[in-house]
PDB file of C-alpha atoms in Angstrom:
ATOM      1  CA  UNK I   1      13.514   2.909 -15.031  1.00 76.00           C
ATOM      2  CA  UNK I   2      10.144   1.990 -13.685  1.00 84.00           C
ATOM      3  CA  UNK I   3       7.409   4.567 -13.651  1.00 90.00           C
ATOM      4  CA  UNK I   4       3.749   4.844 -12.703  1.00 95.00           C
ATOM      5  CA  UNK I   5       1.859   8.000 -13.667  1.00 96.00           C
ATOM      6  CA  UNK I   6      -1.523   9.100 -12.392  1.00 97.00           C
ATOM      7  CA  UNK I   7      -3.060  12.543 -11.929  1.00 97.00           C
ATOM      8  CA  UNK I   8      -2.290  14.243  -8.641  1.00 95.00           C
ATOM      9  CA  UNK I   9      -5.799  15.431  -7.918  1.00 97.00           C
ATOM     10  CA  UNK I  10      -9.286  15.234  -9.386  1.00 98.00           C
ATOM     11  CA  UNK I  11     -12.588  16.798  -8.408  1.00 98.00           C
ATOM     12  CA  UNK I  12     -16.027  15.382  -9.102  1.00 97.00           C
ATOM     13  CA  UNK I  13     -19.624  15.912  -8.036  1.00 97.00           C
ATOM     14  CA  UNK I  14     -21.652  13.639  -5.805  1.00 97.00           C
ATOM     15  CA  UNK I  15     -23.708  11.230  -7.910  1.00 97.00           C
ATOM     16  CA  UNK I  16     -21.505  11.620 -10.978  1.00 97.00           C
ATOM     17  CA  UNK I  17     -18.945   9.300 -12.600  1.00 98.00           C
ATOM     18  CA  UNK I  18     -15.183   9.751 -12.498  1.00 98.00           C
ATOM     19  CA  UNK I  19     -12.364   7.938 -14.280  1.00 98.00           C
ATOM     20  CA  UNK I  20      -8.873   7.886 -12.793  1.00 98.00           C
ATOM     21  CA  UNK I  21      -6.175   6.969 -15.277  1.00 98.00           C
ATOM     22  CA  UNK I  22      -2.886   5.227 -14.659  1.00 98.00           C
ATOM     23  CA  UNK I  23      -0.071   4.629 -17.141  1.00 98.00           C
ATOM     24  CA  UNK I  24       2.927   2.502 -16.378  1.00 97.00           C
ATOM     25  CA  UNK I  25       6.343   1.476 -17.607  1.00 96.00           C
ATOM     26  CA  UNK I  26       7.793  -1.403 -15.644  1.00 93.00           C
ATOM     27  CA  UNK I  27      10.265  -4.225 -16.047  1.00 90.00           C
ATOM     28  CA  UNK I  28       7.798  -7.032 -16.532  1.00 92.00           C
ATOM     29  CA  UNK I  29       4.167  -7.195 -15.540  1.00 94.00           C
ATOM     30  CA  UNK I  30       2.394  -9.480 -13.114  1.00 90.00           C
ATOM     31  CA  UNK I  31      -0.753  -7.511 -12.540  1.00 93.00           C
ATOM     32  CA  UNK I  32      -2.048  -4.079 -11.687  1.00 95.00           C
ATOM     33  CA  UNK I  33      -3.721  -3.132  -8.425  1.00 94.00           C
ATOM     34  CA  UNK I  34      -5.917  -0.280  -7.307  1.00 96.00           C
ATOM     35  CA  UNK I  35      -6.092   0.692  -3.655  1.00 95.00           C
ATOM     36  CA  UNK I  36      -8.161   3.287  -1.832  1.00 97.00           C
ATOM     37  CA  UNK I  37      -6.600   5.254   1.006  1.00 95.00           C
ATOM     38  CA  UNK I  38      -8.589   7.606   3.208  1.00 95.00           C
ATOM     39  CA  UNK I  39      -6.657  10.341   4.955  1.00 91.00           C
ATOM     40  CA  UNK I  40      -4.857   9.011   8.004  1.00 88.00           C
ATOM     41  CA  UNK I  41      -5.651   5.390   7.229  1.00 92.00           C
ATOM     42  CA  UNK I  42      -3.886   2.479   5.562  1.00 92.00           C
ATOM     43  CA  UNK I  43      -4.732   1.513   1.957  1.00 93.00           C
ATOM     44  CA  UNK I  44      -7.527  -0.944   1.269  1.00 92.00           C
ATOM     45  CA  UNK I  45      -7.581  -3.251  -1.719  1.00 91.00           C
ATOM     46  CA  UNK I  46     -10.038  -2.398  -4.512  1.00 94.00           C
ATOM     47  CA  UNK I  47      -9.130  -4.418  -7.579  1.00 94.00           C
ATOM     48  CA  UNK I  48      -6.592  -6.551  -9.387  1.00 92.00           C
ATOM     49  CA  UNK I  49      -6.249  -6.834 -13.189  1.00 94.00           C
ATOM     50  CA  UNK I  50      -3.834  -9.160 -14.908  1.00 93.00           C
ATOM     51  CA  UNK I  51      -5.675  -9.707 -18.200  1.00 94.00           C
ATOM     52  CA  UNK I  52      -6.898  -7.062 -20.620  1.00 96.00           C
ATOM     53  CA  UNK I  53     -10.418  -5.859 -20.166  1.00 97.00           C
ATOM     54  CA  UNK I  54     -12.855  -4.512 -17.664  1.00 96.00           C
ATOM     55  CA  UNK I  55     -13.452  -5.897 -14.188  1.00 94.00           C
ATOM     56  CA  UNK I  56     -16.610  -4.672 -12.521  1.00 94.00           C
ATOM     57  CA  UNK I  57     -17.214  -4.720  -8.794  1.00 90.00           C
ATOM     58  CA  UNK I  58     -20.303  -2.833  -7.741  1.00 94.00           C
ATOM     59  CA  UNK I  59     -19.857   0.905  -8.224  1.00 96.00           C
ATOM     60  CA  UNK I  60     -16.168   0.441  -9.015  1.00 97.00           C
ATOM     61  CA  UNK I  61     -14.701  -0.917 -12.261  1.00 97.00           C
ATOM     62  CA  UNK I  62     -11.109  -1.284 -13.354  1.00 98.00           C
ATOM     63  CA  UNK I  63      -9.818  -1.574 -16.898  1.00 98.00           C
ATOM     64  CA  UNK I  64      -6.469  -2.780 -18.197  1.00 98.00           C
ATOM     65  CA  UNK I  65      -4.689  -2.606 -21.544  1.00 98.00           C
ATOM     66  CA  UNK I  66      -1.311  -4.284 -21.291  1.00 97.00           C
ATOM     67  CA  UNK I  67      -0.244  -3.321 -24.805  1.00 96.00           C
ATOM     68  CA  UNK I  68      -0.784   0.346 -23.976  1.00 97.00           C
ATOM     69  CA  UNK I  69       0.544   0.179 -20.413  1.00 97.00           C
ATOM     70  CA  UNK I  70      -2.709   1.741 -19.278  1.00 97.00           C
ATOM     71  CA  UNK I  71      -5.381   1.246 -16.691  1.00 98.00           C
ATOM     72  CA  UNK I  72      -8.264   3.206 -15.312  1.00 98.00           C
ATOM     73  CA  UNK I  73     -10.457   3.037 -12.254  1.00 98.00           C
ATOM     74  CA  UNK I  74     -14.064   4.053 -12.865  1.00 98.00           C
ATOM     75  CA  UNK I  75     -16.213   5.142  -9.960  1.00 98.00           C
ATOM     76  CA  UNK I  76     -19.965   5.480 -10.534  1.00 97.00           C
ATOM     77  CA  UNK I  77     -22.699   7.103  -8.448  1.00 97.00           C
ATOM     78  CA  UNK I  78     -20.106   8.959  -6.432  1.00 98.00           C
ATOM     79  CA  UNK I  79     -20.694   9.336  -2.725  1.00 97.00           C
ATOM     80  CA  UNK I  80     -19.038  11.742  -0.325  1.00 97.00           C
ATOM     81  CA  UNK I  81     -17.303   8.792   1.356  1.00 96.00           C
ATOM     82  CA  UNK I  82     -15.443   8.132  -1.916  1.00 97.00           C
ATOM     83  CA  UNK I  83     -13.286  11.185  -1.196  1.00 97.00           C
ATOM     84  CA  UNK I  84      -9.877   9.563  -0.773  1.00 97.00           C
ATOM     85  CA  UNK I  85      -6.596   8.931  -2.518  1.00 97.00           C
ATOM     86  CA  UNK I  86      -6.574   6.185  -5.126  1.00 97.00           C
ATOM     87  CA  UNK I  87      -3.298   4.359  -5.591  1.00 96.00           C
ATOM     88  CA  UNK I  88      -2.290   2.508  -8.733  1.00 96.00           C
ATOM     89  CA  UNK I  89       0.402  -0.161  -8.285  1.00 94.00           C
ATOM     90  CA  UNK I  90       2.004  -2.567 -10.757  1.00 94.00           C
ATOM     91  CA  UNK I  91       3.661  -5.839  -9.844  1.00 90.00           C
ATOM     92  CA  UNK I  92       6.868  -6.208 -11.831  1.00 88.00           C
ATOM     93  CA  UNK I  93       8.734  -9.298 -12.998  1.00 88.00           C
ATOM     94  CA  UNK I  94      10.236  -9.741  -9.514  1.00 81.00           C
ATOM     95  CA  UNK I  95       6.776  -9.651  -7.959  1.00 80.00           C
ATOM     96  CA  UNK I  96       7.565  -6.306  -6.363  1.00 83.00           C
ATOM     97  CA  UNK I  97       4.868  -3.655  -6.248  1.00 87.00           C
ATOM     98  CA  UNK I  98       5.734  -0.375  -7.940  1.00 89.00           C
ATOM     99  CA  UNK I  99       3.510   2.367  -6.539  1.00 91.00           C
ATOM    100  CA  UNK I 100       2.100   5.448  -8.173  1.00 93.00           C
ATOM    101  CA  UNK I 101       1.973   8.626  -6.124  1.00 92.00           C
ATOM    102  CA  UNK I 102      -1.796   8.402  -5.839  1.00 94.00           C
ATOM    103  CA  UNK I 103      -4.686  10.522  -7.066  1.00 97.00           C
ATOM    104  CA  UNK I 104      -6.521  12.581  -4.491  1.00 96.00           C
ATOM    105  CA  UNK I 105     -10.220  12.542  -5.364  1.00 98.00           C
ATOM    106  CA  UNK I 106     -12.340  15.369  -3.989  1.00 98.00           C
ATOM    107  CA  UNK I 107     -16.104  14.915  -4.084  1.00 97.00           C
ATOM    108  CA  UNK I 108     -18.275  18.024  -3.953  1.00 96.00           C
ATOM    109  CA  UNK I 109     -21.969  18.033  -3.064  1.00 94.00           C
TER     110      UNK I 109
ATOM    111  CA  UNK M   1     -11.253 -10.288   2.344  1.00 65.00           C
ATOM    112  CA  UNK M   2      -8.018 -11.145   4.129  1.00 80.00           C
ATOM    113  CA  UNK M   3      -7.347  -9.435   7.454  1.00 90.00           C
ATOM    114  CA  UNK M   4      -4.052  -8.032   8.657  1.00 94.00           C
ATOM    115  CA  UNK M   5      -3.663  -6.555  12.114  1.00 95.00           C
ATOM    116  CA  UNK M   6      -1.015  -4.224  13.457  1.00 96.00           C
ATOM    117  CA  UNK M   7      -0.131  -3.426  17.021  1.00 96.00           C
ATOM    118  CA  UNK M   8       0.141  -0.892  18.492  1.00 96.00           C
ATOM    119  CA  UNK M   9      -1.929   1.554  16.470  1.00 94.00           C
ATOM    120  CA  UNK M  10      -0.392   4.532  18.250  1.00 95.00           C
ATOM    121  CA  UNK M  11       2.876   4.931  20.100  1.00 96.00           C
ATOM    122  CA  UNK M  12       4.557   7.942  21.653  1.00 96.00           C
ATOM    123  CA  UNK M  13       8.066   7.465  22.947  1.00 95.00           C
ATOM    124  CA  UNK M  14      11.094   9.401  24.073  1.00 96.00           C
ATOM    125  CA  UNK M  15      14.074   9.916  21.815  1.00 96.00           C
ATOM    126  CA  UNK M  16      16.584   7.094  22.180  1.00 96.00           C
ATOM    127  CA  UNK M  17      14.126   4.352  23.039  1.00 96.00           C
ATOM    128  CA  UNK M  18      13.228   1.378  20.857  1.00 97.00           C
ATOM    129  CA  UNK M  19       9.757   0.660  19.564  1.00 97.00           C
ATOM    130  CA  UNK M  20       8.443  -2.696  18.372  1.00 97.00           C
ATOM    131  CA  UNK M  21       5.558  -2.957  15.924  1.00 97.00           C
ATOM    132  CA  UNK M  22       3.805  -6.256  15.220  1.00 97.00           C
ATOM    133  CA  UNK M  23       2.089  -7.244  12.000  1.00 96.00           C
ATOM    134  CA  UNK M  24      -0.129 -10.332  11.898  1.00 95.00           C
ATOM    135  CA  UNK M  25      -2.053 -12.009   9.110  1.00 93.00           C
ATOM    136  CA  UNK M  26      -5.176 -13.270  10.874  1.00 93.00           C
ATOM    137  CA  UNK M  27      -6.848 -15.601   8.412  1.00 88.00           C
ATOM    138  CA  UNK M  28      -4.138 -16.549   5.951  1.00 88.00           C
ATOM    139  CA  UNK M  29      -0.473 -17.467   5.834  1.00 88.00           C
ATOM    140  CA  UNK M  30       1.991 -14.912   4.540  1.00 88.00           C
ATOM    141  CA  UNK M  31       5.413 -16.035   3.404  1.00 86.00           C
ATOM    142  CA  UNK M  32       6.130 -12.443   2.512  1.00 91.00           C
ATOM    143  CA  UNK M  33       5.276  -9.296   4.414  1.00 93.00           C
ATOM    144  CA  UNK M  34       6.179  -5.733   3.576  1.00 94.00           C
ATOM    145  CA  UNK M  35       6.927  -2.703   5.708  1.00 96.00           C
ATOM    146  CA  UNK M  36       6.105   0.775   4.446  1.00 95.00           C
ATOM    147  CA  UNK M  37       6.507   4.245   5.816  1.00 95.00           C
ATOM    148  CA  UNK M  38       4.346   7.182   4.843  1.00 92.00           C
ATOM    149  CA  UNK M  39       4.892  10.808   5.747  1.00 88.00           C
ATOM    150  CA  UNK M  40       1.931  13.211   5.676  1.00 83.00           C
ATOM    151  CA  UNK M  41       0.606  13.862   2.179  1.00 78.00           C
ATOM    152  CA  UNK M  42       3.306  11.703   0.631  1.00 83.00           C
ATOM    153  CA  UNK M  43       3.342   8.375  -1.160  1.00 83.00           C
ATOM    154  CA  UNK M  44       3.896   5.023   0.438  1.00 87.00           C
ATOM    155  CA  UNK M  45       7.576   4.234   0.685  1.00 91.00           C
ATOM    156  CA  UNK M  46       8.630   0.598   0.818  1.00 92.00           C
ATOM    157  CA  UNK M  47      11.201   0.085   3.557  1.00 95.00           C
ATOM    158  CA  UNK M  48      11.796  -3.633   3.433  1.00 95.00           C
ATOM    159  CA  UNK M  49      10.459  -6.996   2.357  1.00 93.00           C
ATOM    160  CA  UNK M  50      10.197  -9.531   5.133  1.00 91.00           C
ATOM    161  CA  UNK M  51      10.498 -13.223   4.253  1.00 87.00           C
ATOM    162  CA  UNK M  52       9.555 -15.932   6.709  1.00 86.00           C
ATOM    163  CA  UNK M  53      12.593 -17.784   7.971  1.00 84.00           C
ATOM    164  CA  UNK M  54      15.162 -15.613   6.224  1.00 86.00           C
ATOM    165  CA  UNK M  55      16.688 -12.162   6.399  1.00 89.00           C
ATOM    166  CA  UNK M  56      14.676  -9.185   5.285  1.00 93.00           C
ATOM    167  CA  UNK M  57      15.527  -7.339   2.099  1.00 93.00           C
ATOM    168  CA  UNK M  58      15.933  -3.613   2.687  1.00 95.00           C
ATOM    169  CA  UNK M  59      15.366  -0.854   0.157  1.00 93.00           C
ATOM    170  CA  UNK M  60      18.174   1.505  -0.674  1.00 92.00           C
ATOM    171  CA  UNK M  61      18.669   4.128   1.982  1.00 93.00           C
ATOM    172  CA  UNK M  62      16.955   2.182   4.763  1.00 95.00           C
ATOM    173  CA  UNK M  63      19.292   1.276   7.609  1.00 94.00           C
ATOM    174  CA  UNK M  64      18.956  -2.395   8.499  1.00 93.00           C
ATOM    175  CA  UNK M  65      20.537  -1.880  11.922  1.00 95.00           C
ATOM    176  CA  UNK M  66      18.040   0.819  12.778  1.00 96.00           C
ATOM    177  CA  UNK M  67      14.934  -0.909  11.469  1.00 97.00           C
ATOM    178  CA  UNK M  68      15.161  -4.502  12.641  1.00 96.00           C
ATOM    179  CA  UNK M  69      12.767  -6.906  10.997  1.00 95.00           C
ATOM    180  CA  UNK M  70      11.937 -10.403  12.176  1.00 92.00           C
ATOM    181  CA  UNK M  71       9.545 -12.745  10.370  1.00 90.00           C
ATOM    182  CA  UNK M  72       9.524 -15.734  12.680  1.00 84.00           C
ATOM    183  CA  UNK M  73       6.310 -17.372  11.529  1.00 90.00           C
ATOM    184  CA  UNK M  74       3.944 -17.417   8.572  1.00 89.00           C
ATOM    185  CA  UNK M  75       1.580 -15.053  10.352  1.00 92.00           C
ATOM    186  CA  UNK M  76       3.840 -12.636  12.207  1.00 94.00           C
ATOM    187  CA  UNK M  77       6.440 -10.058  11.275  1.00 94.00           C
ATOM    188  CA  UNK M  78       7.865  -7.443  13.614  1.00 96.00           C
ATOM    189  CA  UNK M  79       9.574  -4.136  12.952  1.00 97.00           C
ATOM    190  CA  UNK M  80      11.716  -2.648  15.708  1.00 97.00           C
ATOM    191  CA  UNK M  81      12.744   0.973  15.396  1.00 97.00           C
ATOM    192  CA  UNK M  82      15.912   1.132  17.459  1.00 97.00           C
ATOM    193  CA  UNK M  83      17.120   4.295  19.191  1.00 96.00           C
ATOM    194  CA  UNK M  84      14.227   6.258  17.749  1.00 96.00           C
ATOM    195  CA  UNK M  85      14.653   9.936  16.949  1.00 96.00           C
ATOM    196  CA  UNK M  86      12.061  12.606  16.138  1.00 95.00           C
ATOM    197  CA  UNK M  87      12.741  12.226  12.410  1.00 95.00           C
ATOM    198  CA  UNK M  88      11.535   8.632  12.689  1.00 96.00           C
ATOM    199  CA  UNK M  89       8.063   9.915  13.528  1.00 96.00           C
ATOM    200  CA  UNK M  90       5.838   8.623  10.761  1.00 95.00           C
ATOM    201  CA  UNK M  91       2.987   6.309   9.811  1.00 95.00           C
ATOM    202  CA  UNK M  92       4.291   2.748   9.529  1.00 96.00           C
ATOM    203  CA  UNK M  93       2.154   0.309   7.573  1.00 95.00           C
ATOM    204  CA  UNK M  94       2.671  -3.391   7.011  1.00 95.00           C
ATOM    205  CA  UNK M  95       1.154  -5.540   4.322  1.00 94.00           C
ATOM    206  CA  UNK M  96       1.023  -9.272   3.815  1.00 92.00           C
ATOM    207  CA  UNK M  97       0.832 -11.306   0.661  1.00 88.00           C
ATOM    208  CA  UNK M  98      -1.352 -14.384   0.739  1.00 79.00           C
ATOM    209  CA  UNK M  99       0.912 -17.387   0.119  1.00 71.00           C
ATOM    210  CA  UNK M 100      -1.931 -19.558  -1.044  1.00 70.00           C
ATOM    211  CA  UNK M 101      -3.734 -17.140  -3.283  1.00 63.00           C
ATOM    212  CA  UNK M 102      -3.242 -14.283  -5.717  1.00 66.00           C
ATOM    213  CA  UNK M 103      -0.431 -11.821  -5.331  1.00 75.00           C
ATOM    214  CA  UNK M 104      -2.631  -9.258  -3.626  1.00 83.00           C
ATOM    215  CA  UNK M 105      -1.113  -7.395  -0.703  1.00 86.00           C
ATOM    216  CA  UNK M 106      -3.433  -6.734   2.203  1.00 90.00           C
ATOM    217  CA  UNK M 107      -2.578  -3.868   4.481  1.00 92.00           C
ATOM    218  CA  UNK M 108      -2.674  -3.582   8.219  1.00 94.00           C
ATOM    219  CA  UNK M 109      -4.303  -0.474   9.741  1.00 93.00           C
ATOM    220  CA  UNK M 110      -0.938   1.193  10.337  1.00 94.00           C
ATOM    221  CA  UNK M 111       0.981   2.413  13.377  1.00 96.00           C
ATOM    222  CA  UNK M 112       1.497   6.081  14.115  1.00 95.00           C
ATOM    223  CA  UNK M 113       4.840   6.679  15.783  1.00 96.00           C
ATOM    224  CA  UNK M 114       5.632   9.968  17.481  1.00 96.00           C
ATOM    225  CA  UNK M 115       9.108  10.371  18.908  1.00 96.00           C
ATOM    226  CA  UNK M 116       9.520  13.247  21.313  1.00 95.00           C
TER     227      UNK M 116
END
């Protein structure tokens, strides 16, 4: 079956760096997405990786290793507003998104 | 980035009534739109995939006669919750995939449905 694994919850300190990991097993691969979802709101798009390597976008970076079925989202210079759930999703061979359960990130002052 | 709107953002209705939710892609065309439901503190659950000009594809366990989906144009999909019951109370979110670009799904702001 298809599976996306990411930690349920993580805690980090304001100003620090945090890495949220995601491992996947899917039938085919057409890219991996990271979304941010604040409580009570819809998800917002953060990043898309389809090739191996690191994609940097401001304070956020996303890494992909297709051979290992692994990705991470790196958040630098954490701010209180970064407290949210971070969703990892993989697009399979049918171009359907398979969603992880999300990682709730708690930022402490 | 691409913008997707949803209307209404909030709806409270009596049990037995029908509720229609609209999802619009504002600055791009979307051949495919998706409808999700999310209960508090739970993951997104895909309900159905809406394809412009054809019938929607429903996920297992989702009743097609209860959740009517119409995708009449490249920028509009509607979800109608028919004969709503309290257990249908949830956060309904649509997303749209840009037909002319990457496979990224852009989400609408969501609709909170409360059935009394």
